[in-house]
Structure formats: C-alpha cells, structure tokens
Short mmCIF file of C-alpha atoms and ligand atoms in Angstrom, two decimals:
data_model
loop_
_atom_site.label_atom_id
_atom_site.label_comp_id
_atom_site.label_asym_id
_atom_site.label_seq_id
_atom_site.Cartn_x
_atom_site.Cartn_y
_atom_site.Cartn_z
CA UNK A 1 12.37 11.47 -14.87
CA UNK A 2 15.85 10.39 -13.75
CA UNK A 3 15.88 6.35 -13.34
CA UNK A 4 17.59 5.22 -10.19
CA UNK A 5 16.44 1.34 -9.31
CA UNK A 6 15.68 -1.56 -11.47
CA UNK A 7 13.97 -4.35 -9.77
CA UNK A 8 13.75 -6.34 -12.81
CA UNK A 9 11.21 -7.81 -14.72
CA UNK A 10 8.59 -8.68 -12.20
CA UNK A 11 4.71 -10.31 -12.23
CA UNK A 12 1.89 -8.10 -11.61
CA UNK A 13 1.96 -8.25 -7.93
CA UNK A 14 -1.64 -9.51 -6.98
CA UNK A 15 -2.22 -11.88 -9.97
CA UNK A 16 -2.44 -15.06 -7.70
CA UNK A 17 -2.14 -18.27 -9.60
CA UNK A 18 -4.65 -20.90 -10.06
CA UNK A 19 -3.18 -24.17 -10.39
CA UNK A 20 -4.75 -24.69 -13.92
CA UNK A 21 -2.93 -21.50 -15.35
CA UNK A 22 0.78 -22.72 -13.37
CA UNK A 23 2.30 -23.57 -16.13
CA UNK A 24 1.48 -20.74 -18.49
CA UNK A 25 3.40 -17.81 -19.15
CA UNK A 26 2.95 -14.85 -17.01
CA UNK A 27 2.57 -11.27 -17.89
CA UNK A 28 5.71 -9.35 -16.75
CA UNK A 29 7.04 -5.79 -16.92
CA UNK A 30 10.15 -4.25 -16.02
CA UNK A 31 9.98 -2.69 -12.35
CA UNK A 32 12.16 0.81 -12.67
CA UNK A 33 11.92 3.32 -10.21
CA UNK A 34 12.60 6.93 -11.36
CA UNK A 35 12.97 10.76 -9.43
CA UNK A 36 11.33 13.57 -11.04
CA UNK A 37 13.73 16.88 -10.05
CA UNK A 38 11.07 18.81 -11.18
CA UNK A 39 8.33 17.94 -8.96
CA UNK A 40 10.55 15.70 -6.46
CA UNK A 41 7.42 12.63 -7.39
CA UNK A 42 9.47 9.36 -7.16
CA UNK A 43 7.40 6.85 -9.68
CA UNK A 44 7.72 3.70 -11.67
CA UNK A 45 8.39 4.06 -15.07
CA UNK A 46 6.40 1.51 -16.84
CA UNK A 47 3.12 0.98 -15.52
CA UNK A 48 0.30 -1.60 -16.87
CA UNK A 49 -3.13 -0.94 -17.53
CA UNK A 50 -5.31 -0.56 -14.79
CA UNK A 51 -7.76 -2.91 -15.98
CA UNK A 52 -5.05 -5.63 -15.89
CA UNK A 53 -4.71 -4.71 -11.82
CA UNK A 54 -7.74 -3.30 -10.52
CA UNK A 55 -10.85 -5.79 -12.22
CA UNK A 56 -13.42 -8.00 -10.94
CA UNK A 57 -10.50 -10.21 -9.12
CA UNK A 58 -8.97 -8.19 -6.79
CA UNK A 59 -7.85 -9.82 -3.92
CA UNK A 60 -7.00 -7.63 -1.22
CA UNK A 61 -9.83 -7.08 1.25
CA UNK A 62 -9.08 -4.18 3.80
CA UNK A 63 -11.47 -5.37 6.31
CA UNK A 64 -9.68 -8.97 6.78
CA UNK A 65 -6.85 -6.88 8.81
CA UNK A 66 -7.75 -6.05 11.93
CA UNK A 67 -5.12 -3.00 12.27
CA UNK A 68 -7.20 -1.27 9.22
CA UNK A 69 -10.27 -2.07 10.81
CA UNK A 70 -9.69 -0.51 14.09
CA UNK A 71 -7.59 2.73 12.26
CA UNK A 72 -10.70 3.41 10.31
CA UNK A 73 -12.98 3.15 13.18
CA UNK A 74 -10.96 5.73 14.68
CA UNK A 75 -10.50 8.02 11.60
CA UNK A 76 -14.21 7.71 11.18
CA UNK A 77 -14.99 9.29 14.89
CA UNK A 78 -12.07 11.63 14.76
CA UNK A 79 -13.89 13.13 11.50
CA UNK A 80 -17.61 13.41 12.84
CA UNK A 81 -16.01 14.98 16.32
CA UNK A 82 -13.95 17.58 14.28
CA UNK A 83 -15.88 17.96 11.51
CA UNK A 84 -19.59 16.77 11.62
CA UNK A 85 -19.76 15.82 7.70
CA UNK A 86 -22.75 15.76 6.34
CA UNK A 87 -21.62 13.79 3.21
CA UNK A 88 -18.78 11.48 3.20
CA UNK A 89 -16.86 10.31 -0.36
CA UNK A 90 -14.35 7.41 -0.10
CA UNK A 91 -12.46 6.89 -3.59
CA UNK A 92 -11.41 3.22 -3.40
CA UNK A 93 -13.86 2.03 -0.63
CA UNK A 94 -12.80 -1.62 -1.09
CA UNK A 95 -14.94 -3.63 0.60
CA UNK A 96 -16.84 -1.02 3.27
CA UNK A 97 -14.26 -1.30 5.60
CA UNK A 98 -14.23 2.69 6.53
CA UNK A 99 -17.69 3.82 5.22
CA UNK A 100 -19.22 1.03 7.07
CA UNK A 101 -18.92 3.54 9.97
CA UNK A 102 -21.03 6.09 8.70
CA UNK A 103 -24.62 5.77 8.35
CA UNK A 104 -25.52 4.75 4.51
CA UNK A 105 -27.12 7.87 4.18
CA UNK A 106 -24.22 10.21 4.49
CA UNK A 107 -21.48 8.44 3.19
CA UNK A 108 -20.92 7.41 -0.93
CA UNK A 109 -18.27 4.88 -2.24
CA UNK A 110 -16.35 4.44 -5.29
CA UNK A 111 -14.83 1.43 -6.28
CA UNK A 112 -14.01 -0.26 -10.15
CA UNK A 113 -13.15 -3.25 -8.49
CA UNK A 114 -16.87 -5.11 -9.33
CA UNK A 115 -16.21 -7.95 -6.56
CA UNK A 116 -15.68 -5.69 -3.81
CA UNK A 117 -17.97 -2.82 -4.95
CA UNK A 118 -20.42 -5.78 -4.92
CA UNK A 119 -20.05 -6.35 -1.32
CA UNK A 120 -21.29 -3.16 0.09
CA UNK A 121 -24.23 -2.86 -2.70
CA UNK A 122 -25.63 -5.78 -1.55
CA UNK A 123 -25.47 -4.26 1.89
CA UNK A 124 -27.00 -1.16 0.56
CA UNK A 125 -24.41 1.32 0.47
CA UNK A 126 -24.44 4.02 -2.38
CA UNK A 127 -21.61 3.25 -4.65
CA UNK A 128 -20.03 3.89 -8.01
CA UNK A 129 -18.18 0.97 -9.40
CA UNK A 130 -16.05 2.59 -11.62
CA UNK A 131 -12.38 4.53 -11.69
CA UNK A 132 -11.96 7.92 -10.56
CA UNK A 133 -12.16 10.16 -12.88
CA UNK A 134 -13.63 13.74 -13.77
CA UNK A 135 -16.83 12.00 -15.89
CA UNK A 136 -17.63 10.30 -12.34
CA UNK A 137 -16.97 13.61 -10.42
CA UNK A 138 -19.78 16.10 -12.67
CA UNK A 139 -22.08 12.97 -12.59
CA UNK A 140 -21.75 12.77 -8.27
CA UNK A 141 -21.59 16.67 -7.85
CA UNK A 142 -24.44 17.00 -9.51
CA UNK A 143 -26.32 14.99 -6.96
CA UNK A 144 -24.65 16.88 -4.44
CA UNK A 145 -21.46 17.78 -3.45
CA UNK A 146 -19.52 16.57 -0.35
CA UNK A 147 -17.51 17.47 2.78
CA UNK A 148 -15.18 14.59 3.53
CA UNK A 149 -13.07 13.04 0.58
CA UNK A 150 -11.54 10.24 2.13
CA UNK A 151 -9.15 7.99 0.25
CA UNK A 152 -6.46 5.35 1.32
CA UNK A 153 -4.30 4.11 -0.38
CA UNK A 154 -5.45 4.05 -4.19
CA UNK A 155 -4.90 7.78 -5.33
CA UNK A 156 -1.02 6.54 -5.38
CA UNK A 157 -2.26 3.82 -7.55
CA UNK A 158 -3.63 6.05 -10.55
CA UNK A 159 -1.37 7.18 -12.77
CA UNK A 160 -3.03 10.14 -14.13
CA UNK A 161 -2.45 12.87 -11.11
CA UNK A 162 -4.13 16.03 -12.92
CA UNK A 163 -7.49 13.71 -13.51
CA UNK A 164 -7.87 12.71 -9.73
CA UNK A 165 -7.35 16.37 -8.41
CA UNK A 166 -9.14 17.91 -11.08
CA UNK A 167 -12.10 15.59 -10.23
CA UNK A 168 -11.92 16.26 -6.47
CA UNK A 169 -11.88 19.85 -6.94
CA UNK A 170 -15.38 19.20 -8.79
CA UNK A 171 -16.48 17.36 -6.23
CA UNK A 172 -15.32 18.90 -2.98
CA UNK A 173 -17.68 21.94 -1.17
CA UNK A 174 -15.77 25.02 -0.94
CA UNK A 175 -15.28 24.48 2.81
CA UNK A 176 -15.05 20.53 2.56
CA UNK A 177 -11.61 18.89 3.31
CA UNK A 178 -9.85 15.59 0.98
CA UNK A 179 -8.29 13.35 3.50
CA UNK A 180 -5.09 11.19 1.45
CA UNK A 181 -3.31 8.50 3.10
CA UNK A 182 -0.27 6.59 1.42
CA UNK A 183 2.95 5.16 2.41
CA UNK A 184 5.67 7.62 2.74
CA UNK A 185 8.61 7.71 1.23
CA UNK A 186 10.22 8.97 3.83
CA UNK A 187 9.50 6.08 5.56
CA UNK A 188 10.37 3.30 2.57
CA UNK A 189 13.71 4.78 1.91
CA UNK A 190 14.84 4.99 5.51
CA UNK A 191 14.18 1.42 6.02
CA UNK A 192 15.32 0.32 2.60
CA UNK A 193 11.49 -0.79 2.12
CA UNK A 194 11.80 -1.44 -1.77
CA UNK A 195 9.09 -3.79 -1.58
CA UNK A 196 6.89 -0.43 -1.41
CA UNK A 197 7.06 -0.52 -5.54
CA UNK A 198 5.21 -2.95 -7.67
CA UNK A 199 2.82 -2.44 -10.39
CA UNK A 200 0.44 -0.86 -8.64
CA UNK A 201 2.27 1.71 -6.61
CA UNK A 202 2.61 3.93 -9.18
CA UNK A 203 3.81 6.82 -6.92
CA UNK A 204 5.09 6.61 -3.53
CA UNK A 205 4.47 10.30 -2.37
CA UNK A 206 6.71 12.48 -0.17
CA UNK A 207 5.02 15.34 1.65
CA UNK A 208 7.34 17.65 -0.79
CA UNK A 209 6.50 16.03 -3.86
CA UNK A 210 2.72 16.22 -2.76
CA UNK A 211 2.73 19.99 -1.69
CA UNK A 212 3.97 21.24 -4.97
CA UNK A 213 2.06 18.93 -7.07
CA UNK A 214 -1.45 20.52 -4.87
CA UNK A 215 -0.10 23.87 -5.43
CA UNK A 216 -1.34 23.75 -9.22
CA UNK A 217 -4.71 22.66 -8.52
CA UNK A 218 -4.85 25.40 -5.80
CA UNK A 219 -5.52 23.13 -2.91
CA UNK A 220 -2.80 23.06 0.35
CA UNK A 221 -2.00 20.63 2.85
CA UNK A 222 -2.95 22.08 6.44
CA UNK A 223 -2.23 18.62 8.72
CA UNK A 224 -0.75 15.59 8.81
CA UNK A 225 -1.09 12.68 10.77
CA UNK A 226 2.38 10.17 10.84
CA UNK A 227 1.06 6.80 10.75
CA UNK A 228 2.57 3.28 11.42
CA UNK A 229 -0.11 1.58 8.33
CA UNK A 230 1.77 0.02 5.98
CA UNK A 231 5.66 0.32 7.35
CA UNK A 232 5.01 3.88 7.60
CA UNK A 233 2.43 6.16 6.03
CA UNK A 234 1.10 10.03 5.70
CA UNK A 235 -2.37 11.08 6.09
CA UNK A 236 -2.51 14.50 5.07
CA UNK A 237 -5.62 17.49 5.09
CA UNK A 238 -5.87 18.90 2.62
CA UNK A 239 -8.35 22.11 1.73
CA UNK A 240 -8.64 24.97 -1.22
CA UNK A 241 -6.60 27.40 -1.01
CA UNK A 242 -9.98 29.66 -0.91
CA UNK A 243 -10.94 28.13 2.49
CA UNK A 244 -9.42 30.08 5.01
CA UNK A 245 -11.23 28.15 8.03
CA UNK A 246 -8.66 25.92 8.83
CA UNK A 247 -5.21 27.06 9.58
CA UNK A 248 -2.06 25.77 8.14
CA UNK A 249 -0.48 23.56 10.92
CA UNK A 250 3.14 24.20 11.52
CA UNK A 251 3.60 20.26 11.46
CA UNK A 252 3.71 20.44 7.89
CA UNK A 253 6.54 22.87 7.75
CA UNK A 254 8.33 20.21 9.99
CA UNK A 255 7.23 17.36 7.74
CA UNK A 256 8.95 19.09 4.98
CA UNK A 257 12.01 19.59 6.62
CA UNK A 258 12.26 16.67 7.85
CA UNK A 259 12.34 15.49 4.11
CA UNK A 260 14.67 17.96 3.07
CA UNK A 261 17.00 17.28 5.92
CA UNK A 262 16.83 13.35 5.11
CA UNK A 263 17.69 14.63 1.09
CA UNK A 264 14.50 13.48 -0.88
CA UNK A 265 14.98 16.55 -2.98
CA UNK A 266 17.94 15.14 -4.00
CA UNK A 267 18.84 12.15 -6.60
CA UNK A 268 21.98 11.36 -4.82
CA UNK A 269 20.21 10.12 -1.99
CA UNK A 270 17.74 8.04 -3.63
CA UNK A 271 21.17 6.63 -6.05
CA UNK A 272 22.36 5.48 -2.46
CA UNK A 273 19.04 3.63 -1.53
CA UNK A 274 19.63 1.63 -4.54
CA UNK A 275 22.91 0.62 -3.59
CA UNK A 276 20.99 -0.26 -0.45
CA UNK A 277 18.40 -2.08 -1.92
CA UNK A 278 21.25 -4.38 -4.44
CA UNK A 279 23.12 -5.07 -0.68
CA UNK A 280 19.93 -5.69 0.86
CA UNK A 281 19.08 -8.72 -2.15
CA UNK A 282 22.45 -10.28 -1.88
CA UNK A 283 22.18 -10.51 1.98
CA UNK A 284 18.64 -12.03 2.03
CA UNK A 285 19.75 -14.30 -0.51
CA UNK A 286 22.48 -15.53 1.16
CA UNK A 287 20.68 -16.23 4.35
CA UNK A 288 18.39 -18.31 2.32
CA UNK A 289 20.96 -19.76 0.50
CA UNK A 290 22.14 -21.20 4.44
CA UNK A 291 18.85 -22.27 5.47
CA UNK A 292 18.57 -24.43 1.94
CA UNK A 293 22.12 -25.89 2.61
CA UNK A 294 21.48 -26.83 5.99
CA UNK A 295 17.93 -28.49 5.06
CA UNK A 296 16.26 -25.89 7.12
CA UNK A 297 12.09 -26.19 6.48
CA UNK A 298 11.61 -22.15 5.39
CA UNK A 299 7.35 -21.19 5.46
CA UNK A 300 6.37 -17.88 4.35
CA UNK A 301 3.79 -15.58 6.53
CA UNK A 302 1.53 -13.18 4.75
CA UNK A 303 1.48 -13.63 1.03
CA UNK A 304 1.91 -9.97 0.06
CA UNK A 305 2.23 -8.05 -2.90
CA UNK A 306 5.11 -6.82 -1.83
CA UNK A 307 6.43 -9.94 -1.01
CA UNK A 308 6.51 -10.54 -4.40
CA UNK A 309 8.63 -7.75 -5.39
CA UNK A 310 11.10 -9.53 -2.96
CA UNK A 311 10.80 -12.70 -3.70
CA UNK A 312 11.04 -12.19 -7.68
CA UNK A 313 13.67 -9.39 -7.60
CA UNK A 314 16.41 -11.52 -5.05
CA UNK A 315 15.15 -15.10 -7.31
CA UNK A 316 14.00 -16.95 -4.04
CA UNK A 317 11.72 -19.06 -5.38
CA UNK A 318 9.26 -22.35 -4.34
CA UNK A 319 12.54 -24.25 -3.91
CA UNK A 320 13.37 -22.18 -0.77
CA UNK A 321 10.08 -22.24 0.43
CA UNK A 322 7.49 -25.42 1.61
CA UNK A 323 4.38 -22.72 1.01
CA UNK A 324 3.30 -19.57 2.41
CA UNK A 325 0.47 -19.24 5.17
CA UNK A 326 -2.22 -16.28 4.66
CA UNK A 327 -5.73 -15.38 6.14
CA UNK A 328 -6.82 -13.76 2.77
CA UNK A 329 -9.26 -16.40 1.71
CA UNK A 330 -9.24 -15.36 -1.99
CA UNK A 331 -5.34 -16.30 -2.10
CA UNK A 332 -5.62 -19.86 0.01
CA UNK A 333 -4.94 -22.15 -2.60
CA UNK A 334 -3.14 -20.23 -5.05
CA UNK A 335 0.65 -19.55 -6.28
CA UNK A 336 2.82 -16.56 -5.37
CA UNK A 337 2.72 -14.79 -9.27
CA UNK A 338 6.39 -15.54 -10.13
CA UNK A 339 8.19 -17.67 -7.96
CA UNK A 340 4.96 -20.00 -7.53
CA UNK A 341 5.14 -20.72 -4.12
CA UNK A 342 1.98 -22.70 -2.78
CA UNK A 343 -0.15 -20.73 -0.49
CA UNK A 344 -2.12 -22.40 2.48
CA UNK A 345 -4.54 -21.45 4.83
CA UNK A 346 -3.25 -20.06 8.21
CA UNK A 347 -2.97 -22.29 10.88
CA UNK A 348 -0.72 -21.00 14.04
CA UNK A 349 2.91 -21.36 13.80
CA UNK A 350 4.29 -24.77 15.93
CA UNK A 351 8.50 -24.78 16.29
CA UNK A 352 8.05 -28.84 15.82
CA UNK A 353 6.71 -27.86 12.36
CA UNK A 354 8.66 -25.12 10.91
CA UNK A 355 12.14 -23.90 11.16
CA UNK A 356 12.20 -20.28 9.66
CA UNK A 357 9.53 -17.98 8.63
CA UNK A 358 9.56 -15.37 6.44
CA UNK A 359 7.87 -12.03 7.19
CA UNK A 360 6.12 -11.03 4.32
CA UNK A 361 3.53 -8.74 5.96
CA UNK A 362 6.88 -7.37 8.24
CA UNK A 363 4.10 -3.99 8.11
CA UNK A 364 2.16 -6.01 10.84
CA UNK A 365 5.21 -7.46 12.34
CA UNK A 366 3.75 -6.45 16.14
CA UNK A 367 0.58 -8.00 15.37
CA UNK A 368 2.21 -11.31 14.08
CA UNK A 369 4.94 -11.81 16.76
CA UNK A 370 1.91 -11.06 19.56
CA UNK A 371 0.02 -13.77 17.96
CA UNK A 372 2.67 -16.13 17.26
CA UNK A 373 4.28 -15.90 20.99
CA UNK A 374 4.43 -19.86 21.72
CA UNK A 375 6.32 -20.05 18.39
CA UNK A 376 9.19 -17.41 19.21
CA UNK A 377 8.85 -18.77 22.84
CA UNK A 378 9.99 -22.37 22.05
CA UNK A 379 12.69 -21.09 19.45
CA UNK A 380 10.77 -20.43 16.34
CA UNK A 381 12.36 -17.79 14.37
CA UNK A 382 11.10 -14.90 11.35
CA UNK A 383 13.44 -14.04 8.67
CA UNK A 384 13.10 -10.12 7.59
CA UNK A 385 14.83 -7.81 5.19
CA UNK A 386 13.47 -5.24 6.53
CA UNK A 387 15.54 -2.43 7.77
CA UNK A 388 18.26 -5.22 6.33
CA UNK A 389 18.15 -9.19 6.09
CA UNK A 390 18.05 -10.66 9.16
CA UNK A 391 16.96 -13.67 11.88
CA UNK A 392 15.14 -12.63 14.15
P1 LIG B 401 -0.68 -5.96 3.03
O1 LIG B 401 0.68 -5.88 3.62
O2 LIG B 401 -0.71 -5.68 1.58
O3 LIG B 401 -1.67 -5.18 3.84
O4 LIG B 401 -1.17 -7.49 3.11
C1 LIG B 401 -1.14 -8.23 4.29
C2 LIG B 401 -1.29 -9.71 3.94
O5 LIG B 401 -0.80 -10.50 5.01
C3 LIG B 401 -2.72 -10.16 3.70
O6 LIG B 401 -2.77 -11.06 2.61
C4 LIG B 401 -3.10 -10.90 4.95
C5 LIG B 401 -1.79 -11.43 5.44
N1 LIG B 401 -1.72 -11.57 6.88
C6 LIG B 401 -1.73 -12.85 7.43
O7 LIG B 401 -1.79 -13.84 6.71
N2 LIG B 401 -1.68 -12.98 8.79
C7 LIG B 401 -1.64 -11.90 9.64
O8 LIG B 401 -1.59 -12.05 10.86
C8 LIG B 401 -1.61 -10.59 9.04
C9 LIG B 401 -1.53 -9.37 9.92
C10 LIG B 401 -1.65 -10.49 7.68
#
C-alpha cells in the first residue's frame, strides 16, 4: 500500500458534539489515503474501531433524504420485475428505508447500529442487529438462504473484505444475485471529491479494484448501473461464477476501460489528485478568508460527514461560520466534530439573512438549489469546492 494523500489528523466524522462534551478533547486519527498496485483498492490507512463509528448513536438516517427514498423505491420494483425474489437480505438496512418495500415476510435486515435496527423491529421487520460477518451468515443460512443481497453503502465501510464475501457466499443461493452500491472512485477523483474519505470510508471501490478482488471468492460482476447517489456511485450485479443464467454485460468491459483510460491502475494519477486536492484547500480557504475580511455572514447547508473532512483538513472553523442548517434531527443542536460549528434546525434560506452558504451536501446540490430558488433568485449565493472552490 503506496500512500498518496494526507488529510491530516481529523475527528471521527459523525461524532456530533453535545454541548456538555465541547470542551473535551476529541478522538482523532490521521486521515491517509493509500493505492494498493496489487489489487488497484485505494483505502485509508489507519482506520478506528468499528464500534467507535457504527454503535447505538449513529446519526445518519437514509430515509430523511428524499433522493434515497425514491432510488430505493425504484431499485426495489426493478428487482421483483427482473427477478421475483423470494427472500431479500439487506446488510446495513439502516433504518428500513429499502426493505420497507418488500413485504416483512420476504425481506431480512442486518444492522449493528442498535438505534436504527430498533426502528424497523418495532415495526416488525426480521432483523439482525449485529456486524456482518461469517458467524451471522451460517446462523441466517441455516434458516434459509436468499436470492437478493442488497447492500448500500456499508460493505465499503468494513474493513475486513475476505469476511464480508466469504459470508455472502454462505449466504447467497446458487442462482441468487448480491447487489453492491458505493461511491466510485472514478467519480471522486474526477471531481477532486476528497471529502469521499473519512473514517468510515474505508475503501472507495473502482470497478477494477472490485473485479479482481471478486475473482478470488469466485463471484463476477455481470451489470452495472452508473448512479448520480452520493456525487457519483456504482451499483454493480454480481453472481457466482457457477451461475451461468445471467450473462456478462458488455457494460462492464466499458466500465473498466473507462477506468483504465482515466489511469486508476496507475499511482501517478492518483499522486496528481493529491496535488489537486492541496490546490483545491488553499483555494477554498482563500475564498473564505475574503468573505471573513469583508464581514460577509457565511451559514453552512447540510452538516455532512464529509463536510467535516473539509472543514478540518482546509482549518475553516466556527469563526468562518454563524452555524450550519440540517434536517437530520439527531444532529440539530450539536457541534460539527472538529471545527465545532453550531448546527441548527433548517429553516429556508432568506438573502436578508445570510450572505454565503456553504454546500456541504454539494451530492444533493439539484435538490437544494430547486428548493432554495427565492434565495438564488434575490442574490443569495452557495460556496462549493466541488469540482474546485467556487461562488456560485
Ligand atoms: P450525506 O451527504 O451523507 O447523504 O448527508 C446529507 C446531509 O445533508 C444530511 O445530514 C441531511 C442534510 N441535508 C439537509 O440538511 N438539507 C437538504 O435539503 C438535504 C438534501 C440534505
């Protein structure tokens, strides 16, 4: 593993500060990034315990966006249409946002984070609040085993790559099909999208990293779906090798190409994204440092983990910013982990109030500026750094 960025020493990205704890110290960990030549994976190279990340306070609830809502309403009919499942797996089913579309019956969720595994017990939904592992895989397949493994997401977040295959393989039917979604790298590297690494992105998968890496557990990608979720993302089929009822799609042999044309089997190009990246911080700082100097009022707008990779790695901190507005109820009240910046409850942008606004979810930027019209309309204006630091 060849190191290649250093984002510093960072917060864990979604540990939200109470006001009580403000003043304590934080946990923090040195954010490298790092290619593997070997296996073209691009990872970071410390990583923290997942029960420091993934616990009984994890704030991020899929269905509070309305752009995963509707994409897993679709997914859902696109898989009974195509493949009439009779038993559905989700690993990382948050809080029912995707298996809510299957009747309980059919359709089994795992999920070690105990507040949101708690929401869809209560509503009666079969699921195993724990990680994913092989232990969980015997103890499922011996119930039965399933057709659809579904995950968004969350396999990128577990560092241990052999364990999660090895367990689907135990728990897949011979015919059955693992559906993986994740940002692509592709897709972060072309738009200098650094903020796609924190703690919990232990892996940011290309589609050649991901095909070589299947190759050992004999399973094969045979489709993939280019996605806008999450400033770009793969979802990729994915069968046995043994399972010769689907056909390999020639879109895959493009996808791969594509890579390979773009150089992600190559360290040089991911030495020139981090040049990239240390432009890209010196820019956005010094359009903050402006908006300070001129007495500009600066509001954040989506309090993101990735945000916080930002925010932390370019040092704009709670003295650039009044607060940050969210819909995320869990994080209304709480501090940015890092650079502490207050964060409120959304309430719909007004020019009269606010100067500039940060993008920190710029992944739902169309969403955001279709919602916030009046505000752009009468001269409001976002702040991104993504493709590169700008006003818009
Ligand atoms: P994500 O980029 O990790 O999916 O997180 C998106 C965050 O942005 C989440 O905390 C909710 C917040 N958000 C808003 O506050 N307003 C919005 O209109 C949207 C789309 C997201």
């Amino acid at each position: 593993m060849k190191k290649f960025l250093d984002l510093g020493f960072q917060p864990l990205a979604n540990s939200y500060l109470d006001i009580k704890n403000l003043n304590k110290r934080e946990k923090k960990f040195n954010l490298s990034v790092g290619y593997n030549s070997k296996n073209n994976l691009v990872s970071i190279l410390n990583t923290v315990p997942k029960e420091q990340m993934f616990n009984e306070d994890y704030p991020y609830k899929s269905s509070e966006s309305k752009t995963m809502k509707k994409q897993f309403k679709n997914l859902a009919a696109y898989i009974k249409k195509k493949f009439d499942p009779k038993t559905v797996l989700e690993i990382g089913s948050n809080d029912g946002a995707f298996i809510k579309n299957f009747s309980k019956k059919n359709v089994i969720g795992v999920e070690p984070c105990k507040n949101l595994a708690n929401i869809t017990i209560r509503k009666g939904y079969k699921i195993y609040p724990n990680y994913w592992d092989t232990k969980l895989a015997k103890k499922i397949s011996k119930i039965n085993k399933v057709d659809i493994i579904y995950s968004a997401n969350t396999l990128s977040h577990i560092k241990n790559y052999s364990e999660i295959f090895n367990a689907i393989n135990i728990t897949l039917n011979e015919n059955g099909i693992l559906i993986l979604e994740d940002p692509s790298l592709l897709e972060c590297i072309k738009k200098t999208a650094y903020d796609q690494f924190y703690c919990e992105h232990i892996y940011v998968f290309s589609t050649i990293a991901l095909h070589q890496i299947l190759k050992k557990f004999n399973l094969e990608i045979f489709y993939i779906q280019n996605l806008d979720t999450h400033g770009g993302s793969n979802r990729y089929f994915i069968k046995k090798k043994s399972n010769s009822k689907f056909k390999i799609s020639k879109n895959v042999d493009k996808n791969l190409k594509k890579e390979i044309k773009f150089g992600l089997n190559k360290f040089s190009t991911y030495k020139k994204f981090s040049k990239k990246v240390e432009s890209s911080r010196i820019k956005l700082k010094k359009i903050f440092d402006n908006l300070l100097k001129n007495n500009k009022k600066i509001i954040g707008y989506g309090a993101t983990a990735k945000s916080c990779t930002v925010l932390n790695y370019c040092k704009i901190d709670k003295k650039y910013f009044k607060f940050f507005y969210d819909t995320t109820s869990y994080k209304i009240g709480k501090y940015l982990p890092g650079t502490k910046i207050l964060i409120k409850k959304y309430k719909r942008l007004k020019s009269s109030e606010v100067d500039y606004v940060y993008l920190g979810a710029w992944n739902f930027k169309k969403e955001i500026f279709k919602k916030e019209y009046n505000f752009i309309k009468n001269g409001g204006k976002f702040i991104t750094h993504v493709p590169s630091p700008k006003i818009i």
